PDB file of C-alpha atoms in Angstrom:
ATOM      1  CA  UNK A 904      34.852  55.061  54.095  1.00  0.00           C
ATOM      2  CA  UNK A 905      32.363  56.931  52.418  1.00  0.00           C
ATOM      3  CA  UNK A 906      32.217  57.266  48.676  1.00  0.00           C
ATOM      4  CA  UNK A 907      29.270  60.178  48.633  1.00  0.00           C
ATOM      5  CA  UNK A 908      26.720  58.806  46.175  1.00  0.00           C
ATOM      6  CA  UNK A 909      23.476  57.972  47.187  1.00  0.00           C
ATOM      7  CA  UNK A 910      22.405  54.981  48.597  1.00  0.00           C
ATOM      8  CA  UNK A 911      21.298  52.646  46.554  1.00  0.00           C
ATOM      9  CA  UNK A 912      21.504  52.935  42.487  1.00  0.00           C
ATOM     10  CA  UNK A 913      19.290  50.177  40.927  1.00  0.00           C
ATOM     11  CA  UNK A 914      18.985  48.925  37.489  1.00  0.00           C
ATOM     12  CA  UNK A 915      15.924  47.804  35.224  1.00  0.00           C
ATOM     13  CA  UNK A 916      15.144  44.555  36.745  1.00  0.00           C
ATOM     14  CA  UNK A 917      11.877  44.268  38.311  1.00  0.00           C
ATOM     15  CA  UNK A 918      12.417  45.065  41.972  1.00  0.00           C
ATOM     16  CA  UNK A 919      12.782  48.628  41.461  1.00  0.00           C
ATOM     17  CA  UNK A 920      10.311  49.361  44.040  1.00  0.00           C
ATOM     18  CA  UNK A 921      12.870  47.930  46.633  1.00  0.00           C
ATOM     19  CA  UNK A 922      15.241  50.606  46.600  1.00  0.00           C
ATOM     20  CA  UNK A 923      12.059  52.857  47.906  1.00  0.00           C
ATOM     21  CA  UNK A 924      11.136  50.424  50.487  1.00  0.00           C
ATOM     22  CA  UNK A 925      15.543  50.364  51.708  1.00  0.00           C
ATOM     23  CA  UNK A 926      15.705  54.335  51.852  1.00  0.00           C
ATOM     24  CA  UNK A 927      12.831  54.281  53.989  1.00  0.00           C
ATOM     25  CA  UNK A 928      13.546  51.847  55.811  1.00  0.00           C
ATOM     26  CA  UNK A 929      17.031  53.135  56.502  1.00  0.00           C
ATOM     27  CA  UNK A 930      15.484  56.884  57.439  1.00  0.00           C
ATOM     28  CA  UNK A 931      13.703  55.560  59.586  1.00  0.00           C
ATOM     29  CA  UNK A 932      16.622  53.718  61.797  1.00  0.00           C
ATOM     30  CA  UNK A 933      18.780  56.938  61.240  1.00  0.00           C
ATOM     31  CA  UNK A 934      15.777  59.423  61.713  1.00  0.00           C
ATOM     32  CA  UNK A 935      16.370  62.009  64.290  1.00  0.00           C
ATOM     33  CA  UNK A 936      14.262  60.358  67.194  1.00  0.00           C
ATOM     34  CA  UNK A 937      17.215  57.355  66.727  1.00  0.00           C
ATOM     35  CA  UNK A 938      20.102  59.503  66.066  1.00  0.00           C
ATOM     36  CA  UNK A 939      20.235  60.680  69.968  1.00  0.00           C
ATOM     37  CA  UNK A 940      19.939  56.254  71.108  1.00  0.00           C
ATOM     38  CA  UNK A 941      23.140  55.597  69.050  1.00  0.00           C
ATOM     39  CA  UNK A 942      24.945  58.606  70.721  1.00  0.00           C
ATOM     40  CA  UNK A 943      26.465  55.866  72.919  1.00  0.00           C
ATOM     41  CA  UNK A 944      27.738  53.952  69.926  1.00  0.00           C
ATOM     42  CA  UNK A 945      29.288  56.932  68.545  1.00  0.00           C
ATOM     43  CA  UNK A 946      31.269  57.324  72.053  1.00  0.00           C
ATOM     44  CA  UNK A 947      32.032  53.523  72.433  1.00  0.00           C
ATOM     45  CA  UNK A 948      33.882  54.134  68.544  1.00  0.00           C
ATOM     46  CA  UNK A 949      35.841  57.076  69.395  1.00  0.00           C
ATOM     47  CA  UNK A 950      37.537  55.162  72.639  1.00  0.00           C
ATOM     48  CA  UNK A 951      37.918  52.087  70.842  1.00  0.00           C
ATOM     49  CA  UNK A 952      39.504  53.900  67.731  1.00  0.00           C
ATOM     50  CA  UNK A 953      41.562  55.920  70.492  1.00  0.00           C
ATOM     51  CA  UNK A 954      42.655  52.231  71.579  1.00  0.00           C
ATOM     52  CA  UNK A 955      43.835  50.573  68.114  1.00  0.00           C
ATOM     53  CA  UNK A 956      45.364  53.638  67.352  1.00  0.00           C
ATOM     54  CA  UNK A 957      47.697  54.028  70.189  1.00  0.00           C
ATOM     55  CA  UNK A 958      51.220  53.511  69.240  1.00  0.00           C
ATOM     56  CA  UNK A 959      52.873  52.809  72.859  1.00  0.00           C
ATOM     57  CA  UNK A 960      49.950  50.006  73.606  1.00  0.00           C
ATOM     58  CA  UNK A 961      51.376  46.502  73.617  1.00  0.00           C
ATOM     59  CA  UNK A 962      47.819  45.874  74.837  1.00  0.00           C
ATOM     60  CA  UNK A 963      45.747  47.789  72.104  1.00  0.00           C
ATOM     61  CA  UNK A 964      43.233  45.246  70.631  1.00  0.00           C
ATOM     62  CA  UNK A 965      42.729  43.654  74.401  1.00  0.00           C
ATOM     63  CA  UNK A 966      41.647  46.719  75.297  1.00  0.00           C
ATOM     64  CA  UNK A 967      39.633  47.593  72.285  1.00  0.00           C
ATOM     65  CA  UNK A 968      37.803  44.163  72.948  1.00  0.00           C
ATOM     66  CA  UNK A 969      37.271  44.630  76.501  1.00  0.00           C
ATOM     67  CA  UNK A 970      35.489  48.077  75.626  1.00  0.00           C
ATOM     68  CA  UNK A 971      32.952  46.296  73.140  1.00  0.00           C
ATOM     69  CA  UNK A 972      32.546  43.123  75.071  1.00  0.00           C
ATOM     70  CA  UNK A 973      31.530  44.818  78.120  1.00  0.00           C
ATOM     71  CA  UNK A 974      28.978  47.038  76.346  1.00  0.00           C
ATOM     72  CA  UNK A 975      25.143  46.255  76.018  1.00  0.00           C
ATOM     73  CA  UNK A 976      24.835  46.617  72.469  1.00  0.00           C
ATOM     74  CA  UNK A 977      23.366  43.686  70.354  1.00  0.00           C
ATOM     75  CA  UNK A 978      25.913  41.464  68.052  1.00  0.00           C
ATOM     76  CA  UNK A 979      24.817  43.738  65.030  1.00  0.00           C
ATOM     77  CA  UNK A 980      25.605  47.196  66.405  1.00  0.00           C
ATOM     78  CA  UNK A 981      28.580  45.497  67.662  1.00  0.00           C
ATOM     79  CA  UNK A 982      29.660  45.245  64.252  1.00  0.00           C
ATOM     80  CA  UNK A 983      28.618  48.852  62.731  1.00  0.00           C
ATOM     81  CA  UNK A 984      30.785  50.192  65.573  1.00  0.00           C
ATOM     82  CA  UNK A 985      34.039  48.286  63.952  1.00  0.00           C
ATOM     83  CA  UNK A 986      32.969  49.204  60.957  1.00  0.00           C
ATOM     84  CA  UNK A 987      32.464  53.037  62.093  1.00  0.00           C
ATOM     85  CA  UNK A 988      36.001  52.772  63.564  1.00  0.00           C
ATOM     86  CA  UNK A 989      37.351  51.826  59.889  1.00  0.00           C
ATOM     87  CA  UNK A 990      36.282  54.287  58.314  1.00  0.00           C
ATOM     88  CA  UNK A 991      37.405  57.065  60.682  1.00  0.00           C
ATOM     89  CA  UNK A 992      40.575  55.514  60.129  1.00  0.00           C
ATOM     90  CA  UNK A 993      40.771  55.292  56.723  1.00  0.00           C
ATOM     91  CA  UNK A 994      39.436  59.005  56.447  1.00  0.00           C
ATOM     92  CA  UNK A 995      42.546  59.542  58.331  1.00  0.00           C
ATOM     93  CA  UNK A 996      44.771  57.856  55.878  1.00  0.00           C
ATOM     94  CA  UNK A 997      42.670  60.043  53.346  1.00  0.00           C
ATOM     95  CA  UNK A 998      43.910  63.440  55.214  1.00  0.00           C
ATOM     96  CA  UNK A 999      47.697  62.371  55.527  1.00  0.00           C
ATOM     97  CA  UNK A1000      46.835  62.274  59.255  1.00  0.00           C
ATOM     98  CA  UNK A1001      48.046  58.915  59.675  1.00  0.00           C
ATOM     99  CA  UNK A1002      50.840  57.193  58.616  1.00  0.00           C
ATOM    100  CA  UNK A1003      50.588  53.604  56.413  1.00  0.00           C
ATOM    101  CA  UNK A1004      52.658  51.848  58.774  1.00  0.00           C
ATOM    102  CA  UNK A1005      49.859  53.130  62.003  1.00  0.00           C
ATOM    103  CA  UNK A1006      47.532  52.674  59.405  1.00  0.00           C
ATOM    104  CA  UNK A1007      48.169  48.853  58.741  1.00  0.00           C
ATOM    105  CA  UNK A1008      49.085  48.112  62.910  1.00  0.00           C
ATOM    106  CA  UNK A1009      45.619  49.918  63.996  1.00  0.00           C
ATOM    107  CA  UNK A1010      43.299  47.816  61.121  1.00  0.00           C
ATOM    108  CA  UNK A1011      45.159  44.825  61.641  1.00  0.00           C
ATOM    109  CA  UNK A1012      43.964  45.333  66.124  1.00  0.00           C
ATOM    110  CA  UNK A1013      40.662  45.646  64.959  1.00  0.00           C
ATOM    111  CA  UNK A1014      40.852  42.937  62.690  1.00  0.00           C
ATOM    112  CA  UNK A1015      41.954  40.662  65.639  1.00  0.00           C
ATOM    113  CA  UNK A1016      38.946  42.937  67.755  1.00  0.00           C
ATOM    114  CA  UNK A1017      36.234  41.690  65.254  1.00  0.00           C
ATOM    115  CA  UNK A1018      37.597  37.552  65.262  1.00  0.00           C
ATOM    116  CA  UNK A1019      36.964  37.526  68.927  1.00  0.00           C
ATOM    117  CA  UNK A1020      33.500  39.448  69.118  1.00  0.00           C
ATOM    118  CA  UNK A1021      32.222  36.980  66.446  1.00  0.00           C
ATOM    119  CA  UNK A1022      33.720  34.110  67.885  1.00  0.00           C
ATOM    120  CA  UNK A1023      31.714  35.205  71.371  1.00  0.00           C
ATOM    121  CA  UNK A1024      28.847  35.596  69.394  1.00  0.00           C
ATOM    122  CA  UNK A1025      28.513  32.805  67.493  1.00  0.00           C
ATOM    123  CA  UNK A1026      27.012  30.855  69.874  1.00  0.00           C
ATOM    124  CA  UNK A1027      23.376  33.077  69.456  1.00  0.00           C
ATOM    125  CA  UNK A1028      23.231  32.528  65.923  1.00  0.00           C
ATOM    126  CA  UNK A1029      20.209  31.227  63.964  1.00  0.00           C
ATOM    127  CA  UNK A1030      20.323  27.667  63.413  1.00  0.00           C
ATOM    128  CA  UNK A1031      17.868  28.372  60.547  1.00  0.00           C
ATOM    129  CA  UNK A1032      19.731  29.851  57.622  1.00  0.00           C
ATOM    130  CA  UNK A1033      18.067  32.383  55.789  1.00  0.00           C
ATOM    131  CA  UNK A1034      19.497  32.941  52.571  1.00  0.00           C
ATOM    132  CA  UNK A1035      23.141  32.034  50.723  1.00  0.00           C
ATOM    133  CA  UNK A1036      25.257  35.034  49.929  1.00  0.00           C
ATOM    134  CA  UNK A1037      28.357  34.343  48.094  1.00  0.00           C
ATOM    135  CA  UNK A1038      30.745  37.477  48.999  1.00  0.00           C
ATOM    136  CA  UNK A1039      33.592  37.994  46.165  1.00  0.00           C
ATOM    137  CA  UNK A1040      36.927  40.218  46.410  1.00  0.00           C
ATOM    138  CA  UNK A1041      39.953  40.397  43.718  1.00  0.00           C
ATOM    139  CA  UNK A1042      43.149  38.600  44.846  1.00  0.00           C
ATOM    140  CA  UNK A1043      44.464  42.197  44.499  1.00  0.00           C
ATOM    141  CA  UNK A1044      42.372  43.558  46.718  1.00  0.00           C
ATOM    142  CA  UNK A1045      43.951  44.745  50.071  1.00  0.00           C
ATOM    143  CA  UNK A1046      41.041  46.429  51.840  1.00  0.00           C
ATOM    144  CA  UNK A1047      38.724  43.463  52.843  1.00  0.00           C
ATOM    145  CA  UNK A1048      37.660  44.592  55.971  1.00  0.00           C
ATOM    146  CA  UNK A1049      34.501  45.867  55.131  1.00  0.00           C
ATOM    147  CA  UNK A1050      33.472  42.342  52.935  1.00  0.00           C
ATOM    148  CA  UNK A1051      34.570  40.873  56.267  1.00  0.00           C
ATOM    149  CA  UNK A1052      32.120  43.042  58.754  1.00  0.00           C
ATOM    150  CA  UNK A1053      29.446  42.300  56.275  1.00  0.00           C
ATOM    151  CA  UNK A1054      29.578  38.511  56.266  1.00  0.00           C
ATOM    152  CA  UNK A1055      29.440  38.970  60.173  1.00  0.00           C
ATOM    153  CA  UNK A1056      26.837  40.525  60.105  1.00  0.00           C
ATOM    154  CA  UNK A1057      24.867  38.793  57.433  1.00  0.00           C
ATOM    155  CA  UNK A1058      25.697  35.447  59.838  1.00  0.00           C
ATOM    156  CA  UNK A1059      24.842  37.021  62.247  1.00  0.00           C
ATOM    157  CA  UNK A1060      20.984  37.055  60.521  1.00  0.00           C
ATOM    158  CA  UNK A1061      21.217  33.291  59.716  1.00  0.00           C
ATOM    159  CA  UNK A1062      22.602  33.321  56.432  1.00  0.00           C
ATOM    160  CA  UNK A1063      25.007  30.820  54.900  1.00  0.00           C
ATOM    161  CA  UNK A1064      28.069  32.925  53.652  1.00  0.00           C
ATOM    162  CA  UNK A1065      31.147  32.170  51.211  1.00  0.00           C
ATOM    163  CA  UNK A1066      33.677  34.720  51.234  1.00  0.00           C
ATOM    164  CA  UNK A1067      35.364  34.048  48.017  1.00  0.00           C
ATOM    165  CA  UNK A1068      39.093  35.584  46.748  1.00  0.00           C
ATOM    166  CA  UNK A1069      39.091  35.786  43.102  1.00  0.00           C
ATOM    167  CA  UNK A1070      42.035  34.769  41.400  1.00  0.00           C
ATOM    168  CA  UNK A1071      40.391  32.835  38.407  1.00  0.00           C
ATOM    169  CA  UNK A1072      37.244  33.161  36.401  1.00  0.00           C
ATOM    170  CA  UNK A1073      36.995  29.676  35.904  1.00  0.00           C
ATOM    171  CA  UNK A1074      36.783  28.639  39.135  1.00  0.00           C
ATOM    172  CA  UNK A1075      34.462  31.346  40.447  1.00  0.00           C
ATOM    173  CA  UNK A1076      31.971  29.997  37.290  1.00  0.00           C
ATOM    174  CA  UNK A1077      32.571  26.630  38.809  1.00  0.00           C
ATOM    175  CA  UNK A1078      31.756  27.871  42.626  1.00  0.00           C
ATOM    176  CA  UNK A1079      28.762  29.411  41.216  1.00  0.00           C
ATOM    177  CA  UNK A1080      27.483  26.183  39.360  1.00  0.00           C
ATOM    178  CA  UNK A1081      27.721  24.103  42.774  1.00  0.00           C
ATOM    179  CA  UNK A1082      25.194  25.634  45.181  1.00  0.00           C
ATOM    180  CA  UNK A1083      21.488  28.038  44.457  1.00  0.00           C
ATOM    181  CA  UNK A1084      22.985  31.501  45.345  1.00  0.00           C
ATOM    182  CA  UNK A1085      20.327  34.014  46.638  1.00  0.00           C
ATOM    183  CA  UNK A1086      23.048  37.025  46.436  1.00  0.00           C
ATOM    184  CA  UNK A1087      26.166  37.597  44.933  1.00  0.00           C
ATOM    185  CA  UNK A1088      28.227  40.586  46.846  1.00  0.00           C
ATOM    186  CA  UNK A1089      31.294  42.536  45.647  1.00  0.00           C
ATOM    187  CA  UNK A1090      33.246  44.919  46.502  1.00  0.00           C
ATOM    188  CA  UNK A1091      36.566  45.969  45.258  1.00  0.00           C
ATOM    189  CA  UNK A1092      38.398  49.363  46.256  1.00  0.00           C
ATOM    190  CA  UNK A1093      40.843  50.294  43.338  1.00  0.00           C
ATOM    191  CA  UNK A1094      40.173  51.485  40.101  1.00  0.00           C
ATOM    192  CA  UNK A1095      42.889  49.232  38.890  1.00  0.00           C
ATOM    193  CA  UNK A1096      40.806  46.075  39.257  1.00  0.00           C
ATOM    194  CA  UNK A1097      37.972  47.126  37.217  1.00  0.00           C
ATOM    195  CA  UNK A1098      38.548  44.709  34.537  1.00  0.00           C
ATOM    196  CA  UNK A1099      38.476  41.275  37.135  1.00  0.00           C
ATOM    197  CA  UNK A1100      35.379  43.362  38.818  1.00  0.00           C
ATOM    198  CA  UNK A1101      33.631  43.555  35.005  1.00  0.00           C
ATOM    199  CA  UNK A1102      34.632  39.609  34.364  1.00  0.00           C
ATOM    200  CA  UNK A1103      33.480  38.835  37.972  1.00  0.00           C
ATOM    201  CA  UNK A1104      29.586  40.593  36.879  1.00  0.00           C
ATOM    202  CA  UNK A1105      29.802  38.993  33.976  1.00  0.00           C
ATOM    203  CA  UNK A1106      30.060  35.399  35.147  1.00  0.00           C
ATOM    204  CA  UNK A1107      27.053  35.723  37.231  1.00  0.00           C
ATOM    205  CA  UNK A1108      25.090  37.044  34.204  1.00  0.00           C
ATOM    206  CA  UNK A1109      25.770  34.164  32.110  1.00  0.00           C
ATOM    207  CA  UNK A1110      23.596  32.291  34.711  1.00  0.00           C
ATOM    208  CA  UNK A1111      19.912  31.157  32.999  1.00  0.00           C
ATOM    209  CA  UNK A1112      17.359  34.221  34.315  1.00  0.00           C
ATOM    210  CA  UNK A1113      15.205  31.980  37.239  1.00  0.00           C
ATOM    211  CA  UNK A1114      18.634  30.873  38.832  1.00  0.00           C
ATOM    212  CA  UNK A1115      20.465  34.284  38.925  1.00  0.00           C
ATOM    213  CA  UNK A1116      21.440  36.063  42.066  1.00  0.00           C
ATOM    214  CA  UNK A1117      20.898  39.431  42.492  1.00  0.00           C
ATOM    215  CA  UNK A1118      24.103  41.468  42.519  1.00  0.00           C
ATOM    216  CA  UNK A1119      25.244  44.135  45.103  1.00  0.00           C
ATOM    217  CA  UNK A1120      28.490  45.906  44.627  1.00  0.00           C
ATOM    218  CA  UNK A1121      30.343  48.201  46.782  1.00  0.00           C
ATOM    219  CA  UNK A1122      33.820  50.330  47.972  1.00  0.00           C
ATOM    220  CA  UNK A1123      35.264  52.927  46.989  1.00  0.00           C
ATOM    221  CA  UNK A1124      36.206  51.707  43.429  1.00  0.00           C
ATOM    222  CA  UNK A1125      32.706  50.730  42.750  1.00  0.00           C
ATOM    223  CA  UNK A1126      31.194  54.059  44.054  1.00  0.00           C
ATOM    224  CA  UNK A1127      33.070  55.896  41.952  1.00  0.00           C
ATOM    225  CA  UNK A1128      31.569  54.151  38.395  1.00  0.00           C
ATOM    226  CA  UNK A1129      28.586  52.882  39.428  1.00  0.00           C
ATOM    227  CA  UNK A1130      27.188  53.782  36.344  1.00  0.00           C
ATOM    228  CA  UNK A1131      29.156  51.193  34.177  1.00  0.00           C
ATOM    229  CA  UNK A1132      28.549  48.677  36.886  1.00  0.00           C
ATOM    230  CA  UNK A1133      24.548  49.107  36.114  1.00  0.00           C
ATOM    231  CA  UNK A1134      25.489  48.695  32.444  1.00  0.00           C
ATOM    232  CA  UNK A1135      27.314  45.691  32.942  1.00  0.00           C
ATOM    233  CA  UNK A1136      24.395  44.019  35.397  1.00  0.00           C
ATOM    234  CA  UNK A1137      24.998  44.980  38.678  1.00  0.00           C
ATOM    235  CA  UNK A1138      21.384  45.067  40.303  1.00  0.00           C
ATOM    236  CA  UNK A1139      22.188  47.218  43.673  1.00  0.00           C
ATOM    237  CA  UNK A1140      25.483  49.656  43.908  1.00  0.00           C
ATOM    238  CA  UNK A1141      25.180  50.551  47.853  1.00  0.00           C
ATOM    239  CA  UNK A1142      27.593  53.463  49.793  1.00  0.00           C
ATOM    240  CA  UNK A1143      27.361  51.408  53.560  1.00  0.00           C
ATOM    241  CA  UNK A1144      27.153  47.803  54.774  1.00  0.00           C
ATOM    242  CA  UNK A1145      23.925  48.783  56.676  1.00  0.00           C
ATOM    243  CA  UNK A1146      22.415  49.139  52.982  1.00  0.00           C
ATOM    244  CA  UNK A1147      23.494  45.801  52.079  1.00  0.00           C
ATOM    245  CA  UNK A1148      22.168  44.387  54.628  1.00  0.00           C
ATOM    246  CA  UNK A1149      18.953  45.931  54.228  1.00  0.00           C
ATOM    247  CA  UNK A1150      18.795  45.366  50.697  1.00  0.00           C
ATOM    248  CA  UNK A1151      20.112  41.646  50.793  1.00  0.00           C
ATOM    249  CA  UNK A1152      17.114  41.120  53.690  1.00  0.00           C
ATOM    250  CA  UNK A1153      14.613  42.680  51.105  1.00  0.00           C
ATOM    251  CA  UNK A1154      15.702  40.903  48.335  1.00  0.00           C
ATOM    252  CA  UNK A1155      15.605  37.334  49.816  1.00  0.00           C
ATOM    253  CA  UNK A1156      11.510  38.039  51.358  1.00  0.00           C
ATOM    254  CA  UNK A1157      11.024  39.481  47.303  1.00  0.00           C
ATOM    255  CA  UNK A1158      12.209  35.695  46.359  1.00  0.00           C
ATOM    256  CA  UNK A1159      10.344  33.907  48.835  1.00  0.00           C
ATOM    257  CA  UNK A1160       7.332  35.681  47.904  1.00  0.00           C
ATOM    258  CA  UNK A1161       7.878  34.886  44.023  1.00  0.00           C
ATOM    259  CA  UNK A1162       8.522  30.930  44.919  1.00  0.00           C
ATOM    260  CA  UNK A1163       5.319  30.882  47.463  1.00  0.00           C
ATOM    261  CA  UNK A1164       3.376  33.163  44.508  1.00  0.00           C
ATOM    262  CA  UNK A1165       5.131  32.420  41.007  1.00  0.00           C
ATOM    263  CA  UNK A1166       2.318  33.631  38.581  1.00  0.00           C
ATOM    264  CA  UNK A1167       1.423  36.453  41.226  1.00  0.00           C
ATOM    265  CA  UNK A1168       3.842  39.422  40.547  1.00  0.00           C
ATOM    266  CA  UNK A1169       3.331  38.881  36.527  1.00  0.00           C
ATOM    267  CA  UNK A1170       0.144  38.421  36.426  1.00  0.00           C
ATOM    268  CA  UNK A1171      -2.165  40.760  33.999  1.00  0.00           C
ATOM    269  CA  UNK A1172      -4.167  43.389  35.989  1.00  0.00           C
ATOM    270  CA  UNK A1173      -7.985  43.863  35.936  1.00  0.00           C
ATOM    271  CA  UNK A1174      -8.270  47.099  34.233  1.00  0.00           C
ATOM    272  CA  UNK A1175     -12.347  46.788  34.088  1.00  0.00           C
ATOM    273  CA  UNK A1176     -14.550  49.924  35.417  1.00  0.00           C
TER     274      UNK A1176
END
């Protein structure tokens, strides 16, 4: 659901120029010679919302599937329209439209909606991975639907994902000592776990400078503080998966370019006439 801040919030590392490069980059896709092309999208949410939603169904998440199956849309906007459909019905829950109980039956559909479109998909992803993203949520946390579309999505783009459930510092400090982690995403939803969500950003910073992921938080929770998240070290606080992505893809052509050009990016400018 949305969380109205702006996009991206970025701290004082040294990609600052990124979140420029994102916004744009984002405009453009969402510009208004685009907006009319995902009209269709749009439509294909509304019926499959109207779908999950339907409390008679015994057939609800078939026919969900079979609406999004049989469309044209690539594997990507396949997964924006899921996530479009979650939100609508979480703003529902937000108006008292909805009950929890319809609530927790319709998300749990298009849970089961999202397994099988990835499992049809997975078959056209790149063998060549791209990046790693390690994707962290509290124990406590109960909304992980979003983390969920996100890792689809970021598979979907040939990276190698870990969706990780943290229940103890000490073994998310281990996890992050066994493998080079090009991103580190989290997202958390209630205020009440801000304290695991500080510890969480704090393990990551207490990896040595050259090695050290960039971090990306989001949800609701996070959207609401983002300032405290920048103080803590949180590089990227983004408002919509589609940002994440963007700003993960970004990030990982920054890195390359730093480990094809190492002395490149720092290196003193000619000032001379």
């Amino acid at each position: 659901m949305s969380i109205g801040m702006p996009p991206v919030t970025t701290t004082t590392r040294d990609l600052h120029s990124m979140a420029h490069r994102v916004l744009r980059e984002v405009a453009a896709r969402h510009g208004p010679t685009s907006r009319h092309a995902r009209n269709p999208a749009c439509d294909l949410a509304k019926r499959i919302k109207a779908r999950v939603c339907d409390p008679t169904s015994t057939v609800a998440a078939d026919a969900a599937f079979a609406l999004i199956a049989d469309s044209a849309l690539t594997t990507q906007d396949r997964l924006e329209v899921l996530e479009t459909v979650a939100r609508a019905i979480g703003d529902d829950w937000n108006d008292d439209a909805t009950s929890f109980l319809d609530v927790t039956i319709a998300m749990g559909r298009l849970q089961c909606v999202m397994r099988r479109i990835c499992q049809l998909e997975s078959a056209g992803r790149p063998e060549k991975t791209n990046g790693r993203c390690l994707l962290l949520v509290p124990a406590q946390e109960h909304h992980t639907f979003g983390v969920c579309i996100l890792e689809e999505m970021l598979r979907a783009f040939g990276w190698e994902t870990d969706l990780f459930q943290v229940e103890s510092i000490d073994f998310l400090e281990k996890r992050l000592d066994k493998a080079q982690i090009d991103i580190v995403c989290f997202s958390w939803t209630n205020a009440a776990l801000a304290s695991i969500a500080g510890d969480c950003v704090k393990a990551v910073e207490r990896i040595p400078a050259p090695q050290r992921p960039a971090i990306i938080s989001g949800g609701h929770a996070a959207g609401q503080n983002p300032a405290w998240l920048v103080r803590l070290g949180v590089d990227y606080v983004c408002d919509s998966i589609h940002v994440a992505l963007q700003i993960a893809d970004i990030h990982l052509r920054e890195l390359r370019a730093d480990l094809a050009f190492p002395d490149l990016r720092h290196a003193p400018q000619d000032t001379r006439p």
